[in-house]
Short mmCIF file of C-alpha atoms and ligand atoms in Angstrom, two decimals:
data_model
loop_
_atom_site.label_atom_id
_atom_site.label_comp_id
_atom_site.label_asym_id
_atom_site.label_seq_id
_atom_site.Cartn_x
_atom_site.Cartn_y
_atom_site.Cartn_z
CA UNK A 5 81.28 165.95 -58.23
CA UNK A 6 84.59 167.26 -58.35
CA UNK A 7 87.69 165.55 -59.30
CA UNK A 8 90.10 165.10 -56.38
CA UNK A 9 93.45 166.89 -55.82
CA UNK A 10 95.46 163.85 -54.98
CA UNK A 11 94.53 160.13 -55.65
CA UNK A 12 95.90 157.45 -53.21
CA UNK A 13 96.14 154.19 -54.38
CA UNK A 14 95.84 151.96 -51.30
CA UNK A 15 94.66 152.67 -47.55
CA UNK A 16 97.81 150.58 -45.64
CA UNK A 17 99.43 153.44 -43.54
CA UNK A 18 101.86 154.63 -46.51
CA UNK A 19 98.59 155.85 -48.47
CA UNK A 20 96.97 157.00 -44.74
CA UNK A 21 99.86 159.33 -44.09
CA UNK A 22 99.96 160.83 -47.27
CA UNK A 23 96.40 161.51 -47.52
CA UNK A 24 96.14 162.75 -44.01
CA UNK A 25 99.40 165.60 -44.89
CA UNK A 26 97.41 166.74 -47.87
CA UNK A 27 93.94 167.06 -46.11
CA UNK A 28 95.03 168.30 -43.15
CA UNK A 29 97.59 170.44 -43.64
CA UNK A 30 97.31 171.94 -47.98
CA UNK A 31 93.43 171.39 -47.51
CA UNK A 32 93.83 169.20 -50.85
CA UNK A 33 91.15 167.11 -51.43
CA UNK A 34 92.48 163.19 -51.61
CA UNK A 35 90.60 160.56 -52.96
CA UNK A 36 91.59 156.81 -51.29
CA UNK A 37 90.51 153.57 -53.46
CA UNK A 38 91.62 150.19 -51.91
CA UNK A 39 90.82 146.88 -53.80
CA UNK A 40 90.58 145.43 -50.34
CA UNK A 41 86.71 145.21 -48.51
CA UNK A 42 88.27 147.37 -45.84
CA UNK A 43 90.81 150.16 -45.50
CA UNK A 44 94.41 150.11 -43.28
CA UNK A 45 96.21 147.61 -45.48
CA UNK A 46 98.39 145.02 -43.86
CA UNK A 47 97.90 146.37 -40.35
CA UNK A 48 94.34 145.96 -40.14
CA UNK A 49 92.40 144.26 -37.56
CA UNK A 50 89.30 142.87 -36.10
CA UNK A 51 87.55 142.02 -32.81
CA UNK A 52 86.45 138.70 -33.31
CA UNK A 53 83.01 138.18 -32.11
CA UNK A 54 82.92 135.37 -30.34
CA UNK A 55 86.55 135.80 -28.10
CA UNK A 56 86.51 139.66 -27.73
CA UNK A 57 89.99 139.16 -29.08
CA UNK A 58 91.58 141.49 -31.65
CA UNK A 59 93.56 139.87 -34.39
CA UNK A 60 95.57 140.82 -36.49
CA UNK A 61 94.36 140.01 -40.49
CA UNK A 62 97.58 139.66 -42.31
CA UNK A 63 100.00 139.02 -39.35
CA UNK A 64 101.10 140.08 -36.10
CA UNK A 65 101.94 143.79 -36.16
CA UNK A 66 103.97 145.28 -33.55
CA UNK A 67 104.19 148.94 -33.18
CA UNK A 68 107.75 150.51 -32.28
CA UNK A 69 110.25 152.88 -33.39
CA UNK A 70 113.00 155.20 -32.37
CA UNK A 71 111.78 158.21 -35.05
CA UNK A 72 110.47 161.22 -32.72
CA UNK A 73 109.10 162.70 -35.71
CA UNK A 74 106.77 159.55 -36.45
CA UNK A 75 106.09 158.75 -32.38
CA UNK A 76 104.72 162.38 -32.18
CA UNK A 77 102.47 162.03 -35.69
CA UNK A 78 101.13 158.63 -34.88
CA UNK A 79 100.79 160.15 -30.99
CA UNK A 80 97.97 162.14 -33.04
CA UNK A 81 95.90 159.30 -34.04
CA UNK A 82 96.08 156.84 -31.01
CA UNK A 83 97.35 156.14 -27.26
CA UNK A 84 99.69 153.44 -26.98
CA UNK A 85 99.35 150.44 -24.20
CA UNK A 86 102.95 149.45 -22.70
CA UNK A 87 103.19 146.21 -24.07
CA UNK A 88 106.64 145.01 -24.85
CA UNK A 89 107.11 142.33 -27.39
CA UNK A 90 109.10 139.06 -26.53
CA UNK A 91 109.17 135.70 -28.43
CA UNK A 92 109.64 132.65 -27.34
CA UNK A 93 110.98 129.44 -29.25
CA UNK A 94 110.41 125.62 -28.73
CA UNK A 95 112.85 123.12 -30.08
CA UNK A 96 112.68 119.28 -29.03
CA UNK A 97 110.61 119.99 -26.22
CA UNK A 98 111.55 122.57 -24.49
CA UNK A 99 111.17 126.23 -24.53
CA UNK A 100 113.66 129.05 -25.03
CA UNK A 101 113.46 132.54 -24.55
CA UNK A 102 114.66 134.49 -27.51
CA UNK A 103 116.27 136.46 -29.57
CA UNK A 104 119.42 134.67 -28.32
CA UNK A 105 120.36 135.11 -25.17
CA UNK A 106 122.37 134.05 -22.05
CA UNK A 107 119.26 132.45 -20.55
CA UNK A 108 118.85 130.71 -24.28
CA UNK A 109 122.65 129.60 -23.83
CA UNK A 110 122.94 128.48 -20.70
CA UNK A 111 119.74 126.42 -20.82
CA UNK A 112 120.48 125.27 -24.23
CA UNK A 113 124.04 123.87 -22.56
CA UNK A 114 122.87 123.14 -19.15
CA UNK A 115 125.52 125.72 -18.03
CA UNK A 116 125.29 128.82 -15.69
CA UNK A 117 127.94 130.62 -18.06
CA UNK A 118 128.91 134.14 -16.91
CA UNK A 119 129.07 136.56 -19.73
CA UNK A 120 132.19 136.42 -21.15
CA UNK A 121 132.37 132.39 -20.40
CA UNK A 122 129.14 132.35 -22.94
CA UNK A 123 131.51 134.82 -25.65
CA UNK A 124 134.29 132.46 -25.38
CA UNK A 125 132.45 129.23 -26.10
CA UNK A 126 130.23 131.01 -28.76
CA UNK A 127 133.30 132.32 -30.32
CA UNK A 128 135.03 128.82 -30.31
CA UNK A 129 132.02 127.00 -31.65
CA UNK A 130 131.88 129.65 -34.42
CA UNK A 131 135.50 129.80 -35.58
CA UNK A 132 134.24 126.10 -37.27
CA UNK A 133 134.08 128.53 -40.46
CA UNK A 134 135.63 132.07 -41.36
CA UNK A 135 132.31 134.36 -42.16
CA UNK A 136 134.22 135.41 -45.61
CA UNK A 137 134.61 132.21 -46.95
CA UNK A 138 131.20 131.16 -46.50
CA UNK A 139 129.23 129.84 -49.37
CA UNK A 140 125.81 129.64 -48.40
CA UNK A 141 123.62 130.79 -45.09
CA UNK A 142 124.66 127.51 -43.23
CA UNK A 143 127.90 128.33 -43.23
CA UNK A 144 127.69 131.95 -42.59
CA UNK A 145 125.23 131.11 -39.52
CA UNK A 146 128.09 128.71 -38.32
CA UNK A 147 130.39 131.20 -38.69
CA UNK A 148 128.39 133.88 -36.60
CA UNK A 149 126.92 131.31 -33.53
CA UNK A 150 128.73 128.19 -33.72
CA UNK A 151 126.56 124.73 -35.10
CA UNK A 152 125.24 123.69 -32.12
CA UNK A 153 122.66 127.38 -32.15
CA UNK A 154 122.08 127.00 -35.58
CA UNK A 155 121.01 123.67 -35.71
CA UNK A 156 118.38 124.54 -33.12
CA UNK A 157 117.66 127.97 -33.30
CA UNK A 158 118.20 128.77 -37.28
CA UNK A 159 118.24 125.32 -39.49
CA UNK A 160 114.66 124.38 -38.96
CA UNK A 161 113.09 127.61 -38.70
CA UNK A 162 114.52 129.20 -42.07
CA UNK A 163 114.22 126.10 -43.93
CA UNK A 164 110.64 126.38 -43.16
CA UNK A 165 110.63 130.07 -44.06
CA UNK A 166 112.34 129.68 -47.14
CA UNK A 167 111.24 126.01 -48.10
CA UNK A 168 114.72 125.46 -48.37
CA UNK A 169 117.84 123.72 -47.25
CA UNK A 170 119.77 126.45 -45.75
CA UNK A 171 122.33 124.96 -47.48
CA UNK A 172 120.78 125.97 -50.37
CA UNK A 173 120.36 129.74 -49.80
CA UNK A 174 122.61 132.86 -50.10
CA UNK A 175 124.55 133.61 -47.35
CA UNK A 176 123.67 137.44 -48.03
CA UNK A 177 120.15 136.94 -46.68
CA UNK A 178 121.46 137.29 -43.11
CA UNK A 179 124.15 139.73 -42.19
CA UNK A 180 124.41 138.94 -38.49
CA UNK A 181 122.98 136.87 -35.87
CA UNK A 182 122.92 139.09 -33.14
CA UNK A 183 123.77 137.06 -29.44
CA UNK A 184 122.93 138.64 -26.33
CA UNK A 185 125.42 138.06 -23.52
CA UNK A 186 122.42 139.30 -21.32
CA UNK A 187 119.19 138.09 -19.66
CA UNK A 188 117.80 141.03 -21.77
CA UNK A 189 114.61 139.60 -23.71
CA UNK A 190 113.11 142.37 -25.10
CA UNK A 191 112.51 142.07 -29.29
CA UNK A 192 112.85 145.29 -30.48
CA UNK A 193 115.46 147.90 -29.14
CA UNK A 194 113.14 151.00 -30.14
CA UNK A 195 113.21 153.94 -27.59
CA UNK A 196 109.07 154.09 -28.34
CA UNK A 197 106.93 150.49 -28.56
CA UNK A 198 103.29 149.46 -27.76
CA UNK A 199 100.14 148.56 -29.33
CA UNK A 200 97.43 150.77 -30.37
CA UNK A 201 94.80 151.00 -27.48
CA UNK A 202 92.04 150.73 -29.50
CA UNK A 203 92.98 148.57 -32.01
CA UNK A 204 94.85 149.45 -35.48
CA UNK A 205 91.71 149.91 -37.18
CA UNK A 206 90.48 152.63 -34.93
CA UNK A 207 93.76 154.12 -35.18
CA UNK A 208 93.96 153.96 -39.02
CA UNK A 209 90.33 155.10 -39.92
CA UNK A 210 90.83 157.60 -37.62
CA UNK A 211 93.80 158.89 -40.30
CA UNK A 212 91.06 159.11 -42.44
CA UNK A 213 88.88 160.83 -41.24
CA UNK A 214 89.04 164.14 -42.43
CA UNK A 215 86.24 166.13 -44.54
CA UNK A 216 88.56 166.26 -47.08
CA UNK A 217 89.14 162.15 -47.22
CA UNK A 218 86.91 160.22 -49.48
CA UNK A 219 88.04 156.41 -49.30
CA UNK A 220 86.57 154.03 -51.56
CA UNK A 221 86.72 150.22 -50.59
CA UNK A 222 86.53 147.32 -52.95
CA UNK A 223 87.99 149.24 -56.10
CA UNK A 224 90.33 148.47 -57.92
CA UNK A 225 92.81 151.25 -59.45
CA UNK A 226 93.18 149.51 -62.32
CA UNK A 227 89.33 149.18 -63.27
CA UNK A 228 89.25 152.80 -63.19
CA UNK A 229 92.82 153.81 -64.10
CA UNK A 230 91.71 155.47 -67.04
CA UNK A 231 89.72 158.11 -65.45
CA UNK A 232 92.92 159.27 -63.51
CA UNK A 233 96.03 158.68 -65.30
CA UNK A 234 97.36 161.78 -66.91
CA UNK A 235 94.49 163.95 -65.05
CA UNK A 236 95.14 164.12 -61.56
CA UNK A 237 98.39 163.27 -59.36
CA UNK A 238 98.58 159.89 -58.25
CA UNK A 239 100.33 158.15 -54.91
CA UNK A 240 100.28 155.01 -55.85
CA UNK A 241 101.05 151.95 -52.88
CA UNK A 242 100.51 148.97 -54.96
CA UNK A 243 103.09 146.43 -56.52
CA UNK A 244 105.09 148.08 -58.44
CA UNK A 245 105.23 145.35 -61.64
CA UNK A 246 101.68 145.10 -61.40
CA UNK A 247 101.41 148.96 -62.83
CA UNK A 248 103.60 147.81 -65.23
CA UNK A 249 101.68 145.09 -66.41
CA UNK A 250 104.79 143.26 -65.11
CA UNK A 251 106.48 144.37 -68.36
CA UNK A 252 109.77 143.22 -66.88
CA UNK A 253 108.87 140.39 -65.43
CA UNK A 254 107.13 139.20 -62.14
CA UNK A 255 108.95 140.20 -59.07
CA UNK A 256 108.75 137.18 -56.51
CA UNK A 257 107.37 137.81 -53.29
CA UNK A 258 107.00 135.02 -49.94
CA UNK A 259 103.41 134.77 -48.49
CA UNK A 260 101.94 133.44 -45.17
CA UNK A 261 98.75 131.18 -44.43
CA UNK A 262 97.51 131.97 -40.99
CA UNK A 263 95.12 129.54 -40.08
CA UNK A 264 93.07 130.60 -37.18
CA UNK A 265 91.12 128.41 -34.68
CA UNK A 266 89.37 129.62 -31.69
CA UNK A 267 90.57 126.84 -28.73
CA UNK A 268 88.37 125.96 -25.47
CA UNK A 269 91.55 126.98 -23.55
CA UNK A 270 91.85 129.65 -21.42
CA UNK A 271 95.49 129.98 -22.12
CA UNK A 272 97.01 128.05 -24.60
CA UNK A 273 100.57 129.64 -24.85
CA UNK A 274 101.36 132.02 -22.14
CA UNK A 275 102.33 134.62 -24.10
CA UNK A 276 101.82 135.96 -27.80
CA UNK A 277 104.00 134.38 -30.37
CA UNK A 278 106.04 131.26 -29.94
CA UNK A 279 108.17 130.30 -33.04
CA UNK A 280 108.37 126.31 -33.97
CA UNK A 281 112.03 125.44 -34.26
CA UNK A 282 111.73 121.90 -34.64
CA UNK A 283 111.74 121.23 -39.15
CA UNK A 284 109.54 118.41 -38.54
CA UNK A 285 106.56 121.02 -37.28
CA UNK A 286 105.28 122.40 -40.53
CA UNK A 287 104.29 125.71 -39.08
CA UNK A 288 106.85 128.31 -38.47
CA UNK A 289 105.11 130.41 -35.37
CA UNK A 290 101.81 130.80 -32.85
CA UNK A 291 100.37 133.96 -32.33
CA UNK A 292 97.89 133.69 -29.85
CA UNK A 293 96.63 137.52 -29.68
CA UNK A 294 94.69 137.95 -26.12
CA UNK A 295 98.54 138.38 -24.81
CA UNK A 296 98.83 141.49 -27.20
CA UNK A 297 96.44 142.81 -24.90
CA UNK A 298 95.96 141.91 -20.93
CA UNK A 299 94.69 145.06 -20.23
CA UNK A 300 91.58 143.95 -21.85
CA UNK A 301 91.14 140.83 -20.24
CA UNK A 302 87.61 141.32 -18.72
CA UNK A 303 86.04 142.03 -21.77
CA UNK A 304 87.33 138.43 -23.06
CA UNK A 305 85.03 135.60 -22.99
CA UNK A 306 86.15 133.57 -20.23
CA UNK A 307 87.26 129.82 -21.40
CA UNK A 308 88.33 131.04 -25.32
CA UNK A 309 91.72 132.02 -26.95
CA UNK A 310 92.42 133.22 -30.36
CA UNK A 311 95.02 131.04 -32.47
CA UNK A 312 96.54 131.33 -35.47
CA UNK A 313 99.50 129.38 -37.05
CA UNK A 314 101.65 130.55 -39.69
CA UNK A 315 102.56 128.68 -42.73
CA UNK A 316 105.43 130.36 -45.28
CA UNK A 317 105.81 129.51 -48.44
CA UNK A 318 106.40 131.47 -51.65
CA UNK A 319 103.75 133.62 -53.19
CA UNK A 320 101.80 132.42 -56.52
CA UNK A 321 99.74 134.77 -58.82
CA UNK A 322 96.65 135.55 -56.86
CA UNK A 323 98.81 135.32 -52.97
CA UNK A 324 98.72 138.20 -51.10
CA UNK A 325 102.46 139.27 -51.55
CA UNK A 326 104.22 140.11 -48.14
CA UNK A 327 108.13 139.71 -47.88
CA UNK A 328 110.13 140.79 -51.11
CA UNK A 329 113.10 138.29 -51.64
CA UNK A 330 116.85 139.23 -52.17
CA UNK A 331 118.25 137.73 -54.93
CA UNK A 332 119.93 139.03 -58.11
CA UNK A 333 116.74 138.22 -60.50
CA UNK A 334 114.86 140.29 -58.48
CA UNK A 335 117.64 143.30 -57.73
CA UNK A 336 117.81 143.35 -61.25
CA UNK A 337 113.86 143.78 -62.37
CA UNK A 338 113.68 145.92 -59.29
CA UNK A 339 116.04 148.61 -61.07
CA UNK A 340 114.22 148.54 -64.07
CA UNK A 341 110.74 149.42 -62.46
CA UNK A 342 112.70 151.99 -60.87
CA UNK A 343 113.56 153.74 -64.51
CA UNK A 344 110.23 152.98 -65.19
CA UNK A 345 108.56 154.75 -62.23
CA UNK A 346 110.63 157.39 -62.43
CA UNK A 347 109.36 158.10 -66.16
CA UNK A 348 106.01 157.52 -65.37
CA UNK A 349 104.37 160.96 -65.57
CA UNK A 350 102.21 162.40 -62.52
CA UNK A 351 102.19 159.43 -60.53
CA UNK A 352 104.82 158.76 -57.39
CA UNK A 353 105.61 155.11 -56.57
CA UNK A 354 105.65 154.24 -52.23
CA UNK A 355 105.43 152.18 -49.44
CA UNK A 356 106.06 148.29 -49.23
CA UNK A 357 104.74 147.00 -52.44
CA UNK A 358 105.38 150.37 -54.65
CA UNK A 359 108.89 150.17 -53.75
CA UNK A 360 109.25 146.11 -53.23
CA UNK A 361 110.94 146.62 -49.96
CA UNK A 362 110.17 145.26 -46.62
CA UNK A 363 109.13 148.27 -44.26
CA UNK A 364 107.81 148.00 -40.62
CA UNK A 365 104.91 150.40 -40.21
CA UNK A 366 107.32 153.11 -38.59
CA UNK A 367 109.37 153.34 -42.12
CA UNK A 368 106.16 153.09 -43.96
CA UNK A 369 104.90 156.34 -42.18
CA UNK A 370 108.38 157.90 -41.91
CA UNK A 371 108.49 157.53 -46.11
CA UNK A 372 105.17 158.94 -46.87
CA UNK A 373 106.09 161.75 -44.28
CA UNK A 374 109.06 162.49 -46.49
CA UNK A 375 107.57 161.63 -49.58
CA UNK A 376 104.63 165.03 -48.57
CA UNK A 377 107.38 167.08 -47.39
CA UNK A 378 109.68 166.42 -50.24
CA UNK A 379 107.65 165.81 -53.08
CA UNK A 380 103.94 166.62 -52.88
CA UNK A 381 104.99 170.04 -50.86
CA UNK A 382 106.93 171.27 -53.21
CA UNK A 383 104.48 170.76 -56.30
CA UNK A 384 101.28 171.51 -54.46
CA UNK A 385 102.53 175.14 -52.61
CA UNK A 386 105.27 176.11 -54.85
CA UNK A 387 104.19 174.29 -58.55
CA UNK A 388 107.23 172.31 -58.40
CA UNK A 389 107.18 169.33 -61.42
CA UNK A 390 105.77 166.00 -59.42
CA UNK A 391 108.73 163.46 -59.42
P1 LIG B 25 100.07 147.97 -47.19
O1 LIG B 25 100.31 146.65 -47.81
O2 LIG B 25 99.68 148.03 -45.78
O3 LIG B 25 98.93 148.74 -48.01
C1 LIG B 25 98.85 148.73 -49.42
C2 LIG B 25 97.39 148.71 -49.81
O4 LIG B 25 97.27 148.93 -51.21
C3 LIG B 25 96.70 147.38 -49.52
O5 LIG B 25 95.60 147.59 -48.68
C4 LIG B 25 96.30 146.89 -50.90
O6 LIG B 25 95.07 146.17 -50.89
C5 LIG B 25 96.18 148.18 -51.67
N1 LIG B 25 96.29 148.01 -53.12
C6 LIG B 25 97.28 147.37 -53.79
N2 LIG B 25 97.04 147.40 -55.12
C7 LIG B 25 95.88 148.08 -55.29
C8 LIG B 25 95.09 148.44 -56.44
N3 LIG B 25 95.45 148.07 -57.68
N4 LIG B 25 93.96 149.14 -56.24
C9 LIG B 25 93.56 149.49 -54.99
N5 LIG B 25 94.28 149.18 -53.88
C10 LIG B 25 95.41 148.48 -54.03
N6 LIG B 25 105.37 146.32 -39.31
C11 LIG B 25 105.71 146.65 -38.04
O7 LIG B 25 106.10 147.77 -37.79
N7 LIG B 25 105.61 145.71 -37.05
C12 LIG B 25 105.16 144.45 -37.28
O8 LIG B 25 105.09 143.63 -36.36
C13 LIG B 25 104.79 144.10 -38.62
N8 LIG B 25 104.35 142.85 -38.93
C14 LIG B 25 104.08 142.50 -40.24
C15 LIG B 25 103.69 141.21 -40.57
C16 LIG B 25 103.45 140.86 -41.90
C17 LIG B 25 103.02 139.47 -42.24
C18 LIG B 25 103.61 141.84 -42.92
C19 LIG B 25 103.40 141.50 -44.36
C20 LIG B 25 103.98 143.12 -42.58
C21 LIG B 25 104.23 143.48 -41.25
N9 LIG B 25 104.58 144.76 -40.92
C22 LIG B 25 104.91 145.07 -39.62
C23 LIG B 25 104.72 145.79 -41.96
C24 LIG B 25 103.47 146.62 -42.16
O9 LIG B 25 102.41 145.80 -42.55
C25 LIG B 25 103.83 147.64 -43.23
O10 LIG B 25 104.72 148.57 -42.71
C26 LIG B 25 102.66 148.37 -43.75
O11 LIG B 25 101.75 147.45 -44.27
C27 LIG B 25 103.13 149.29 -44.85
O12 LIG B 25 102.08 149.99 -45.33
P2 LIG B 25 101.88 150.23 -46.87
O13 LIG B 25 100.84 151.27 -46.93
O14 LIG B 25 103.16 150.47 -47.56
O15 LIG B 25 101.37 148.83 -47.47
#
């Protein structure tokens, strides 16, 4: 029983990458614990048994990026399906195609607007404020798309995000609004997007699957911390003021609840996610997931859909933390768990919750990538100093 080369703290695609570099290409061995029952962190998945539908555990996760370097690693794991991720958006009964667009505008106005007639009247509604002076995100939304957008499209949806009165909030959370003076409705402008034919669980326990992998589900790094710390190099993917005992205080984090029903619908939506803009609907979105997938649509079971609604609120002790929030308080802690990571001997600090920064699972995988080749390289082949 021989103590591993590298531990990994945490199997979400951060920890995956790295321990899939050092297997595969320094033949280290890498030991993987996860407190979770499973491995693949927030992009894992599950058929569910009685719809044949995947869904996603923690969330809707859509794959895309513009990073050749990370299309032609994760290329090495999976085949990608074409699918091409649009959202859709209801406000007082009716539904709009998003992220804002002319076919948004000249629905929400009852216009046919050309182009530039739809940039002239979204400039005039906006010049209500002057972006610089704005004191909170109401204003600076104003300032970007005019009221008349942001009472439909922004007010109830972030209030509901935030649990706030936009009014309320810093007007550095957004830094633009972008409007589309197009009938273009694609989400994501990545050169590279698609879903995981198989599923994301394939695809991630396929990253571990080399001889030189061991993962360990349901542990907990720090019920066994003391057998590793100071002995073996660490990657550790967890929060970051949790290894700190949260010496410098708790950084805050916003959860979801998705609560999932399986509906005697065929097809309740349409399409895969359509956000709830109206305040007085307490859920922000609908994912229903068999549109994530309609090349698989003979192996569902006919007359079923997969649901889930998703509730945000802030995350208590215990809450699975998801999106780190930008204020001051939490810049401020952030820097000292930087000193303190950076002191912290044989151990490296990534991914989402190791860094407390929001990262789509391209930047995740792009980090660790650079994290092997920068880092772990260096010490492993040349007996560089780990930090
Ligand atoms: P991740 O959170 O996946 O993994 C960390 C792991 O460490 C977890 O499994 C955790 O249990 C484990 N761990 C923590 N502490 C531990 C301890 N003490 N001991 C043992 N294990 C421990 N991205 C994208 O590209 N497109 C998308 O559509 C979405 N959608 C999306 C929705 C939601 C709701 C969220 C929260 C996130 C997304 N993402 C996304 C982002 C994506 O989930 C993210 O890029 C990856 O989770 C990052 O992987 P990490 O490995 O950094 O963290």
């Amino acid at each position: 029983d021989h103590a591993p080369d590298l531990l990994v703290v945490g199997s979400g695609f951060f920890g995956l990458t790295i321990a899939e570099r050092m297997a595969a290409e320094l033949d280290k061995k890498v030991l993987i614990i996860e407190r979770r029952p499973h491995l693949g962190g927030n992009a894992y998945s599950e058929f569910d048994a009685e719809t044949g539908i995947e869904v996603h555990k923690y969330g809707t996760h859509l794959f895309h990026t513009s990073n050749e370097k990370v299309w032609e690693y994760v290329n090495r794991f999976t085949d990608f399906t074409n699918y091409q991720h649009r959202v859709f958006g209801k406000y007082q009964g009716q539904v709009y195609s998003l992220p804002m667009n002319l076919a948004l505008i000249n629905q929400f106005f009852g216009k046919s607007h050309t182009p530039d007639e739809a940039r002239a009247l979204i400039a005039q509604l906006a010049s209500e404020f002057k972006t610089e002076d704005a004191t909170n995100l109401e204003e600076k939304a104003i300032s970007l798309i005019g009221r008349p957008l942001y009472e439909a499209f922004i007010k109830g949806y972030t209030a509901k995000q935030w649990e706030k009165d936009p009014k309320d909030l810093s007007p550095d959370i957004i830094t633009r609004l972008p409007v589309r003076y197009t009938f273009d409705n694609r989400y994501f402008n990545d050169k590279y997007e698609g879903l995981p034919v198989d599923g994301y669980t394939a695809w991630l326990t396929r990253m571990a699957e080399h001889p030189n992998i061991e993962v360990r589900v349901g542990v907990d790094f720090f019920d066994v911390a003391e057998e590793f710390k100071g002995k073996v190099p660490i990657v550790y993917t967890g929060p970051v003021d949790e290894y700190f005992e949260y010496a410098e205080g708790r950084l805050s984090w916003r959860t979801v609840d998705l609560k999932s029903e399986v509906l005697d619908v065929e097809d309740y939506q349409g399409t895969g996610v359509v956000n709830a803009n109206d305040p007085e609907v307490p859920f922000t979105r609908e994912l229903e997931f068999k549109h994530l997938h309609p090349e698989r649509a003979d192996r569902y079971t006919p007359g079923k859909t997969f649901v889930v609604r998703e509730y945000s609120r802030f995350a208590e002790e215990g809450d699975e933390p998801y999106y780190p929030i930008n204020t001051a308080d939490n810049r401020e802690k952030l820097l000292k768990y930087r000193d303190l990571a950076k002191a912290e001997p044989m151990v490296l600090f990534g991914g989402r919750l190791g860094t407390y920064k929001y990262l789509d699972m391209h930047m995740a995988i792009a980090s660790a990538l650079s994290m092997f080749e920068n880092k772990l390289r260096p010490h492993f082949v040349d007996g560089a100093e780990l930090k």
